[in-house]
Short mmCIF file of C-alpha atoms in Angstrom, two decimals:
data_model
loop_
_atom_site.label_atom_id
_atom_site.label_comp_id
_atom_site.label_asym_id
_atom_site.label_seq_id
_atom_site.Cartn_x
_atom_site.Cartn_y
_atom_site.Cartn_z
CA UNK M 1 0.80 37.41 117.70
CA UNK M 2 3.47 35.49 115.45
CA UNK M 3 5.77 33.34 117.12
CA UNK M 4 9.51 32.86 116.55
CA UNK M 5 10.64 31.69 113.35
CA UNK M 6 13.07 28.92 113.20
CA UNK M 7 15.80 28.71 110.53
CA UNK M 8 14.78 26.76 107.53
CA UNK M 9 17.15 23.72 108.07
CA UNK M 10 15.87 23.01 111.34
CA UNK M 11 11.88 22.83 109.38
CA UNK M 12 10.46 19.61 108.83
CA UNK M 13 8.05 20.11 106.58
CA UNK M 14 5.74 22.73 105.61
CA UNK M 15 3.40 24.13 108.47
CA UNK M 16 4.83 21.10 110.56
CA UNK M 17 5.49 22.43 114.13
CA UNK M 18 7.68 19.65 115.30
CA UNK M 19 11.51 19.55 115.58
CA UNK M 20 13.59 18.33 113.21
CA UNK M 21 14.84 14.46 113.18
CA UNK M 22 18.52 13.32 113.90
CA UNK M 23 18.48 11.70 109.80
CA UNK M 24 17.80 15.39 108.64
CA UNK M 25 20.43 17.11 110.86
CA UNK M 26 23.01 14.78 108.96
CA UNK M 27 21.69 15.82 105.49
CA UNK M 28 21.99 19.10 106.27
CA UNK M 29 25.38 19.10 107.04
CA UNK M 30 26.66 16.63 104.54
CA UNK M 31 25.00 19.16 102.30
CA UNK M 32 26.91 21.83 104.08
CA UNK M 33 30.03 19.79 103.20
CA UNK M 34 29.43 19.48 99.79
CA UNK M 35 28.82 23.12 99.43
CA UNK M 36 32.24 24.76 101.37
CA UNK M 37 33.94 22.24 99.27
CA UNK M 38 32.69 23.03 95.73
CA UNK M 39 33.55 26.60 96.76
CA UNK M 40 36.94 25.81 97.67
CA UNK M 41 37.56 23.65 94.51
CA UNK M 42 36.32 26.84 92.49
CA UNK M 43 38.26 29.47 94.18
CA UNK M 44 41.79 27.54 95.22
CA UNK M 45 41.95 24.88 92.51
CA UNK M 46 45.96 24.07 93.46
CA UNK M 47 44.82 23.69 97.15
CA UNK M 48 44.92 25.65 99.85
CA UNK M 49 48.80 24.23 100.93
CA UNK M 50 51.21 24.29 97.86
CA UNK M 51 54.22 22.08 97.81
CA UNK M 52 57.62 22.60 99.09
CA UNK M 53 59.27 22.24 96.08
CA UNK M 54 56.53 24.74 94.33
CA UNK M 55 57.20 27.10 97.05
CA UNK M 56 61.03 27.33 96.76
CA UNK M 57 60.35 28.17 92.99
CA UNK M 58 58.53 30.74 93.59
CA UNK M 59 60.96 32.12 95.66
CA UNK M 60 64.03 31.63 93.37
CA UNK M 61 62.05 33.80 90.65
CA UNK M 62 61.88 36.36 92.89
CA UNK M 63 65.09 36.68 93.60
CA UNK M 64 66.22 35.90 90.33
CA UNK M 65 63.91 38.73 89.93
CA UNK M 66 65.24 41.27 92.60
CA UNK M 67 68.88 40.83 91.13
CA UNK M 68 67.80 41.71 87.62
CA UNK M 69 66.33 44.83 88.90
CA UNK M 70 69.40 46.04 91.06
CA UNK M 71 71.79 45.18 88.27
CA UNK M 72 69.79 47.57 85.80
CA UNK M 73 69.47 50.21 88.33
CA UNK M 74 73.21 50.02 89.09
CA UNK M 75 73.76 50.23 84.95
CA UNK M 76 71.79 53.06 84.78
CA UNK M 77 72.79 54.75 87.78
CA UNK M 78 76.86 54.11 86.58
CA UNK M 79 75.30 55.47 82.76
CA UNK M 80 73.83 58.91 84.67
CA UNK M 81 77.39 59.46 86.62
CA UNK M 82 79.07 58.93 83.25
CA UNK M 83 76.25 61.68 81.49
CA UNK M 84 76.62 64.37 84.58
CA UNK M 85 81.04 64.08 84.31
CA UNK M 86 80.42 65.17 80.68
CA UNK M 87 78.00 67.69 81.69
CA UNK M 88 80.56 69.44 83.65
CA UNK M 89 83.46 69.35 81.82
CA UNK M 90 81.39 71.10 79.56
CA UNK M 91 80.30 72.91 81.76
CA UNK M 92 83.91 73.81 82.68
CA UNK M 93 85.19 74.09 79.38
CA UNK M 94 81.94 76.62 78.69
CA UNK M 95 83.08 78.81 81.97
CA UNK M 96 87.13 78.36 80.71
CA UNK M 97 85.55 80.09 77.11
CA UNK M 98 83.16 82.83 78.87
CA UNK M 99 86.59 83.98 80.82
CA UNK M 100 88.58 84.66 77.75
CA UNK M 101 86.04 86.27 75.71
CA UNK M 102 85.43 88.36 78.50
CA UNK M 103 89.44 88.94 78.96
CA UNK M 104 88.98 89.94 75.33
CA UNK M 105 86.09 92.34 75.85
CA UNK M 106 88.31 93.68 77.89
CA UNK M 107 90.69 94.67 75.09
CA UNK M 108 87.88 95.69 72.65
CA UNK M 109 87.72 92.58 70.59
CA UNK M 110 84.70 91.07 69.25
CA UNK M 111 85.94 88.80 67.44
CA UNK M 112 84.84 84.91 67.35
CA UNK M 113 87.01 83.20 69.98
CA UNK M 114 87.55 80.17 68.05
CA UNK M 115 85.95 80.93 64.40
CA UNK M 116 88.08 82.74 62.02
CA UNK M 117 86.96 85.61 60.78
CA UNK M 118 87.05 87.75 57.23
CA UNK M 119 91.25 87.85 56.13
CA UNK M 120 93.23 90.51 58.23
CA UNK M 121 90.88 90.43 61.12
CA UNK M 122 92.10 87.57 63.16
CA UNK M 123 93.32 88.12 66.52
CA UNK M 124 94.87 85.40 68.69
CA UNK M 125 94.40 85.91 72.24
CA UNK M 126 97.19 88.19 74.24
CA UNK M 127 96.41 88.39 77.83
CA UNK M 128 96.54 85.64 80.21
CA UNK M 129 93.96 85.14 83.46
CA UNK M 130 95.92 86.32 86.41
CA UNK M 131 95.92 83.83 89.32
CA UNK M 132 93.52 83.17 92.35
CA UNK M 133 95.28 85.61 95.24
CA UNK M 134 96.43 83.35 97.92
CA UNK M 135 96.67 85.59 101.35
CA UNK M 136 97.81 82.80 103.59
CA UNK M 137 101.18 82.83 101.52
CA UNK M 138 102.35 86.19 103.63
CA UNK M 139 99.32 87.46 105.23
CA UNK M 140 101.28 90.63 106.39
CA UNK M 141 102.70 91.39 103.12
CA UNK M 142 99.37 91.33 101.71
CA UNK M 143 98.46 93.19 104.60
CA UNK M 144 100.44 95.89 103.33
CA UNK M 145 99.69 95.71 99.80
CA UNK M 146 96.27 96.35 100.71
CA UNK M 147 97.10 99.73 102.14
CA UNK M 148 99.93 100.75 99.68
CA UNK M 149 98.83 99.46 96.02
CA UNK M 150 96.62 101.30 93.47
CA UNK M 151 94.61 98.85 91.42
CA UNK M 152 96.31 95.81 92.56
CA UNK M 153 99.53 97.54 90.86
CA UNK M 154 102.47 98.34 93.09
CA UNK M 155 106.23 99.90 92.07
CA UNK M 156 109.00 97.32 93.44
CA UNK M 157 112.51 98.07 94.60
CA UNK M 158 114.99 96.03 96.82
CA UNK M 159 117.60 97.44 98.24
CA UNK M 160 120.26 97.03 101.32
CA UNK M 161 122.56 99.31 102.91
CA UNK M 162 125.42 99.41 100.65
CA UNK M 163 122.91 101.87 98.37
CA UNK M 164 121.54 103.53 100.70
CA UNK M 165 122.47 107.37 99.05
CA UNK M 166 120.89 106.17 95.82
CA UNK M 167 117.87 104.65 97.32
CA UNK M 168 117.12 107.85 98.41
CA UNK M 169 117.48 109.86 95.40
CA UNK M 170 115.04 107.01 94.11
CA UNK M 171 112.14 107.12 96.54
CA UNK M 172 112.44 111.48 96.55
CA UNK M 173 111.87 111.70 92.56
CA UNK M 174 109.09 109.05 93.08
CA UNK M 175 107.29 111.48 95.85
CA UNK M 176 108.00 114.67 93.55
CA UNK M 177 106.02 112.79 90.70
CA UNK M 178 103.12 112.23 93.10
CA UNK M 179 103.60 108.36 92.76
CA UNK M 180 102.26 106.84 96.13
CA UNK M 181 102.09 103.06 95.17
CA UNK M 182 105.58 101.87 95.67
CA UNK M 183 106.49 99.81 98.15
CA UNK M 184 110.39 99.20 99.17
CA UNK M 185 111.55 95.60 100.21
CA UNK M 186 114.73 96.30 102.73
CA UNK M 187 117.02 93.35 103.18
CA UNK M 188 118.57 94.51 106.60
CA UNK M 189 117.94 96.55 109.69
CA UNK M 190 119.05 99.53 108.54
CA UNK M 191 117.48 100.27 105.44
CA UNK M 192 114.16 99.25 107.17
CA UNK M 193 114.25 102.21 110.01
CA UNK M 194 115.88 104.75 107.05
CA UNK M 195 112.90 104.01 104.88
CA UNK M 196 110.63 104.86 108.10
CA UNK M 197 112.17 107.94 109.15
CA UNK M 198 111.83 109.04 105.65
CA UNK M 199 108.01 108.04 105.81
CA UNK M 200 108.90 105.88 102.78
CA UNK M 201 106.76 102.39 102.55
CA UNK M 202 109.08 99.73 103.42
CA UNK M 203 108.80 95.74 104.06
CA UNK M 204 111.29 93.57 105.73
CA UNK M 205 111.15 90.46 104.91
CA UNK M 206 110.96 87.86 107.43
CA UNK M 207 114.55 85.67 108.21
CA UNK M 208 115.56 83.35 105.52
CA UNK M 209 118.25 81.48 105.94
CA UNK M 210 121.14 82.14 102.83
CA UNK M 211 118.78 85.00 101.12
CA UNK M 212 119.52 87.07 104.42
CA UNK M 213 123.12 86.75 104.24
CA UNK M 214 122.83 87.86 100.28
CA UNK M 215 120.94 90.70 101.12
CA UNK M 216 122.66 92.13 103.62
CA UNK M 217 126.08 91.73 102.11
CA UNK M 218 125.79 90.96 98.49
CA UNK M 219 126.73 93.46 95.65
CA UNK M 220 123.92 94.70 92.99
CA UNK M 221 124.37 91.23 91.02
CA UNK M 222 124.03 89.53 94.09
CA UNK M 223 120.69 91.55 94.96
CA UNK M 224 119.47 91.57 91.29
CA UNK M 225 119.14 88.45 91.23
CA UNK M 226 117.44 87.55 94.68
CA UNK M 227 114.28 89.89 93.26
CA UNK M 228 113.22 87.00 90.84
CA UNK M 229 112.64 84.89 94.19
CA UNK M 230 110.51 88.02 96.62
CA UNK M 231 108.70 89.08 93.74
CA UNK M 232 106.81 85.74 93.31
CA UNK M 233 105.28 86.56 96.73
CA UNK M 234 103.25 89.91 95.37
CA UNK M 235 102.71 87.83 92.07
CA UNK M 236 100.48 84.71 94.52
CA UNK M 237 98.55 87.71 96.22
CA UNK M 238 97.31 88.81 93.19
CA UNK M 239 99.49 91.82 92.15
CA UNK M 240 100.89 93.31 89.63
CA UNK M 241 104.59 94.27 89.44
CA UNK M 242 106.39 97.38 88.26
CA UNK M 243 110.11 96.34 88.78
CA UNK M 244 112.62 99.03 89.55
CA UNK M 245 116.22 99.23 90.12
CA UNK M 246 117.05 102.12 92.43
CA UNK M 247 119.43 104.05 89.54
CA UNK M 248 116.42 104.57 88.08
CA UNK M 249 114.70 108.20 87.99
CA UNK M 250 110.69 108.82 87.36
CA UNK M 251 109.55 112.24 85.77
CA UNK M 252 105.83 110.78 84.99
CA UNK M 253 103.17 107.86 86.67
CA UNK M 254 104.31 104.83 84.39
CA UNK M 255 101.07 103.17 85.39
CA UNK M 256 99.32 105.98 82.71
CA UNK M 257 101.51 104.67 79.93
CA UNK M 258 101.81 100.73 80.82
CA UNK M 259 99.78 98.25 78.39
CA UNK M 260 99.64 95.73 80.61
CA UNK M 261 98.38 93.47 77.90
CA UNK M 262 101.13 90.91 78.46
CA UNK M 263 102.28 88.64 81.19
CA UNK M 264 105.90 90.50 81.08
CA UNK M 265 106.07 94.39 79.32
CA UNK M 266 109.97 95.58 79.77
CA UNK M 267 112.35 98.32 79.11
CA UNK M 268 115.00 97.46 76.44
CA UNK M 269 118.38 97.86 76.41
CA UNK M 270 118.38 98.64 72.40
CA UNK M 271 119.12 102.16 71.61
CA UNK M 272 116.90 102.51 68.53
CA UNK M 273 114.28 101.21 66.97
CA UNK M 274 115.58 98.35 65.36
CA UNK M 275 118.10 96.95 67.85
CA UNK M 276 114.85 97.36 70.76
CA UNK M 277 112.58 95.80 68.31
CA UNK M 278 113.93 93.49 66.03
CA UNK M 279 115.43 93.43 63.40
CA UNK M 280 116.28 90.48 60.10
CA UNK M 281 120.17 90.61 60.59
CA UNK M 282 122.08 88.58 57.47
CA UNK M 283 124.57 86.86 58.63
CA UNK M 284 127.51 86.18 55.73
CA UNK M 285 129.70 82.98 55.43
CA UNK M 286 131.28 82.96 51.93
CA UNK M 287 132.51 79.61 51.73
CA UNK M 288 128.71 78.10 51.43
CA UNK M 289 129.01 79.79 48.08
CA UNK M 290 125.11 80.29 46.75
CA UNK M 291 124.11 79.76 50.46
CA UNK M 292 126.07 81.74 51.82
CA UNK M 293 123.85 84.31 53.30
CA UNK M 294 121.68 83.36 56.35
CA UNK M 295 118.86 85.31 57.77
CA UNK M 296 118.65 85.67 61.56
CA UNK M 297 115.99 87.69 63.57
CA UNK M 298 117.65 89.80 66.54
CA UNK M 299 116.41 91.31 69.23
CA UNK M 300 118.42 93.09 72.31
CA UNK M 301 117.58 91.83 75.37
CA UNK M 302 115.05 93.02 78.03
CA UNK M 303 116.23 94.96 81.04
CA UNK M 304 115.54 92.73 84.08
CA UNK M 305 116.05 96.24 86.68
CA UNK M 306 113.17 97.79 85.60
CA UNK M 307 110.00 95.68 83.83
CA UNK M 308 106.26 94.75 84.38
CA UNK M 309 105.02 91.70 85.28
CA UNK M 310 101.47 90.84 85.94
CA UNK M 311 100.35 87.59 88.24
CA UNK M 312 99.72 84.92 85.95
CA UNK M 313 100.78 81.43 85.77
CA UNK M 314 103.52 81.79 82.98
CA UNK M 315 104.91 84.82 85.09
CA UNK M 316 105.28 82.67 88.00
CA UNK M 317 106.53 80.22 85.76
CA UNK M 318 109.32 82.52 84.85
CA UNK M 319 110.51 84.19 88.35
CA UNK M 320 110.86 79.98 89.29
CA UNK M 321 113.16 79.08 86.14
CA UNK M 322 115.42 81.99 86.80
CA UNK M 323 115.63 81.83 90.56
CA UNK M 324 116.31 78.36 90.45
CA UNK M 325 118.66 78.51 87.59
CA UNK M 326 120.56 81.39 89.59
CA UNK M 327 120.84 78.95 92.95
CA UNK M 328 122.34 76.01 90.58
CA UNK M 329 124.66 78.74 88.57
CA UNK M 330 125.65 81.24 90.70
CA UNK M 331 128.13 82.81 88.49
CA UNK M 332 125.14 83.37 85.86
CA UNK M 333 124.37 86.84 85.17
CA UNK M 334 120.72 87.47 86.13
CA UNK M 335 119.29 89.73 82.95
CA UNK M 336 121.11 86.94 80.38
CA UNK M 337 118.97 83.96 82.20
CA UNK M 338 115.89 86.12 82.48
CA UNK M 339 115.80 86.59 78.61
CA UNK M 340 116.95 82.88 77.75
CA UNK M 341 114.11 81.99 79.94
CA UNK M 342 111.75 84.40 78.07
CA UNK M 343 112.74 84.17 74.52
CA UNK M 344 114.29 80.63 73.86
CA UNK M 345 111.80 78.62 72.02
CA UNK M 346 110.96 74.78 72.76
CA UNK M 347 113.55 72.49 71.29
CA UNK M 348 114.29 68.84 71.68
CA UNK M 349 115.52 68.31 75.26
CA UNK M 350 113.93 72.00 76.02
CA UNK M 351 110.64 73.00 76.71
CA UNK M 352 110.20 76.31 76.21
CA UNK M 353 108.33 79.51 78.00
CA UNK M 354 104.87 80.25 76.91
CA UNK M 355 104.78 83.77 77.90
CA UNK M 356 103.39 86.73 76.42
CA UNK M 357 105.93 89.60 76.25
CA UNK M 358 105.70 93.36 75.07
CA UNK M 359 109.19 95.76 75.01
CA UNK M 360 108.24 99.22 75.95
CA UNK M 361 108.53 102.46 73.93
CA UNK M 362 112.11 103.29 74.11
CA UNK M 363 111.83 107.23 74.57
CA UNK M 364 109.35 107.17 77.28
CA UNK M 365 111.50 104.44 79.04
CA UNK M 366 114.71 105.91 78.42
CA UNK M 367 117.82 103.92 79.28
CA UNK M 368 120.84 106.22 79.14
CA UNK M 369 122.51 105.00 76.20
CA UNK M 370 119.72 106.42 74.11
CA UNK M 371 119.58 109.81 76.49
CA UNK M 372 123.71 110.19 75.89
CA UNK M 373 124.11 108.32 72.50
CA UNK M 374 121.00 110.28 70.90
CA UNK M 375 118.31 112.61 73.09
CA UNK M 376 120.38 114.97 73.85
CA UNK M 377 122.24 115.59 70.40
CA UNK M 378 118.60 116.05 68.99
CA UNK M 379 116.90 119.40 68.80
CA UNK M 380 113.61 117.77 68.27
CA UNK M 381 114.45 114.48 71.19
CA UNK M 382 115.47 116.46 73.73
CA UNK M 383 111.42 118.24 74.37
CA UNK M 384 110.39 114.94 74.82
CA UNK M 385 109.88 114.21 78.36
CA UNK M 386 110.07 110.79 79.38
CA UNK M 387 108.26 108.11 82.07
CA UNK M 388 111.72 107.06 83.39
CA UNK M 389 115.78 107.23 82.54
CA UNK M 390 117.39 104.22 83.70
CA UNK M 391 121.27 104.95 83.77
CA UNK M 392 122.15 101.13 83.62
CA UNK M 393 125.38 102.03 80.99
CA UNK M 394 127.01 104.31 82.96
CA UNK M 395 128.82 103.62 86.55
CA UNK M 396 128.87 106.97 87.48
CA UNK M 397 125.07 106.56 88.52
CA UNK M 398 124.78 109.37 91.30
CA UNK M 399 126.14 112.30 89.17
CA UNK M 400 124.51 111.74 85.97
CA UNK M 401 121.51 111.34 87.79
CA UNK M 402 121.63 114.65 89.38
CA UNK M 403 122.48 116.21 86.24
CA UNK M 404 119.85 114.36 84.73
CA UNK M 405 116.94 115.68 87.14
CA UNK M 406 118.61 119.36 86.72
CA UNK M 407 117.94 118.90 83.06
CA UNK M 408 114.17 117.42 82.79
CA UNK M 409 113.53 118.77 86.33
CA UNK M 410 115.01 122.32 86.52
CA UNK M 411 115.04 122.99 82.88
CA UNK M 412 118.77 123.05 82.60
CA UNK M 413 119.47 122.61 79.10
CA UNK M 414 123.31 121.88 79.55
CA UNK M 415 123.24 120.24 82.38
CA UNK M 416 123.84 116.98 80.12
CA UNK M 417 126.33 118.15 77.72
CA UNK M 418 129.99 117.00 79.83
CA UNK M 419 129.36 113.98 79.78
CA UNK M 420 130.77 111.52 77.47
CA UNK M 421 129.16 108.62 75.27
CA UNK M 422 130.05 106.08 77.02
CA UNK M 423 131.83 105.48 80.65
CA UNK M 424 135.08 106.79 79.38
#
């Protein structure tokens, strides 16, 4: 049997089988020594403890380091930002672009929006984006425009007391027609509950101190011109606006002949084509000699009792100029500041309206100048049947309008004939 070998330090000698001496334990660890140190020199030739001075280096460039890093990330991060706000105002001026080409696919163009096309083909763009409806505004108006209008589009009167026989004569030709989006706004008590009992769509307005006092007491002019202020209401929740005064009388739906291309589409008060038009009007002052005819462009004005007005900015823009011009100038007329508003152009010390405006065909809204003055003298006028007759010349309101329904209504063919032009 083999016995237990030793380790090979602890040998003396080949085959020798005594232990080792205490001189040859020393060699073997001074050779130990020598060994552990060589490695040590090999593998850690700075030492295994660096210097203070060495160490605090090290650490600066680290640091120094750490900084560089976070200011480069904070440049690049600031250089993204900067990348992702041009992204979306492109972003926003591609969605601004998509609106009004669709706005004009809407109309039936196809043209480029911004590239001109082949000569005589170029059109600008006519129609403006209507607002974002706003219900917290009057949340129970809009509670019953929901209920009342057709296609967002609603028929408009105001009215008080002190009209009370005409307002009916209104609302009855409406119903006869078979009109049932019209809404009247009543400015007191009474007119409310006779609007009710006549099942007639009615809103009171809540109590505002001043406008109540107008509406309950004040004359047409007075009333005329508080409209501008209520109808801004419909115009934040989103509606359109068919404007009627209540001497007005309706033998057709004017919503089937409306463009509504245009942020304001009114009735003129021209009685042909020119004056409701336009027309170059040469204006003559002799003593300029060679100069002295000057060309001037005329256009009678639009009729502020009975007009369309869709909800767009420049609309709203509009009802605020002439509602607060009408609070500083009370002794303005309403219809002259709604057209100075409309058609005077920017000037120095003015800036101007951008609005889009269209005046409506002058036989189908009928003001009774042209119905006196010219329908009914013509043979060929008078089977024309029109949307409206507004009788906005005359002062004797209630009998030409009864003689005016016995003529387009009840076939009456003389019915118009005693009257005179004018309000003789």
């Amino acid at each position: 049997m083999a016995g237990r070998r030793e380790p090979p330090l602890m040998r003396t000698g080949l085959g020798s089988g005594q232990p080792p001496s205490r001189g040859s334990r020393i060699a073997a660890a001074v050779a130990v020594g020598v060994t552990l140190g060589c490695v040590c020199a090999f593998f850690y030739p700075d030492g295994l403890i660096s210097r203070s001075t060495d160490s605090a280096l090290h650490w600066r460039r680290r640091a120094d380091s750490v900084t560089c890093e976070t200011s480069e990330e904070v440049t690049n991060l600031q250089s993204q930002l900067a990348s992702l706000e041009r992204k979306n105002a492109d972003f926003r001026k591609q969605i601004n672009e998509l609106s009004m080409k669709l706005q004009m696919a809407g109309q039936g163009k196809n043209q480029a929006l911004y590239s001109a096309g082949p000569f005589g083909t170029v059109k600008a763009l006519r129609t403006n984006p209507t607002v974002m409806p706003d219900e917290s505004t009057n949340p129970r108006l809009a509670k019953i425009l929901q209920q009342v209008a057709v296609k967002k589009e609603i028929i408009v009167a105001v009215a008080n007391s002190n009209v009370k026989q005409t307002l009916e004569m209104w609302f009855t030709n409406i119903k006869r027609v078979g009109i049932t989006n019209y809404l009247v706004v009543a400015l007191d008590d009474s007119i409310e509950n006779f609007c009710k009992s006549k099942d007639v769509p009615v809103y009171r307005r809540d109590p505002d101190e001043g406008i109540d006092s107008i509406g309950k007491t004040g004359g047409n002019h007075a009333v005329s011109a508080l409209k501008f202020r209520i109808l801004r209401e419909f115009l934040q929740l989103g509606y359109s606006v068919l404007l009627s005064d209540i001497d007005i009388m309706f033998f057709q739906n004017p919503f089937d002949h409306l463009y509504g291309d245009s942020d304001i589409e009114s009735m003129s008060d021209g009685h042909d084509n020119m004056t409701a038009y336009g027309f170059n009007d040469v204006f003559d002052e002799p003593s300029m000699g060679w100069a002295r005819y000057a060309h001037t462009m005329r256009i009678w004005v639009f009729n502020s009792g009975f007009f369309f007005i869709r909800p767009t900015i420049p609309s709203i823009e509009l009802l605020d100029r002439v509602a607060g011009r009408l609070s500083r100038e009370p002794k303005s007329w309403d219809q002259a500041v709604f057209n100075e508003e409309l058609f005077f152009p920017s000037h120095p010390g003015y800036e101007g309206l951008h609005a889009s405006k269209r005046t409506m065909d002058i036989y189908l809204f009928m003001n009774s100048k042209v119905l006196f003055k010219t329908v009914r003298k013509s043979a060929q006028l008078r089977k024309l049947k029109p949307v409206i007759v507004h009788l906005n010349y005359h002062p004797d309101k209630e009998a030409r309008m009864k003689a005016v329904i016995e003529f387009y209504v009840n076939g009456k063919q003389n019915a118009l004939d005693h009257f005179p032009d004018g309000s003789e």
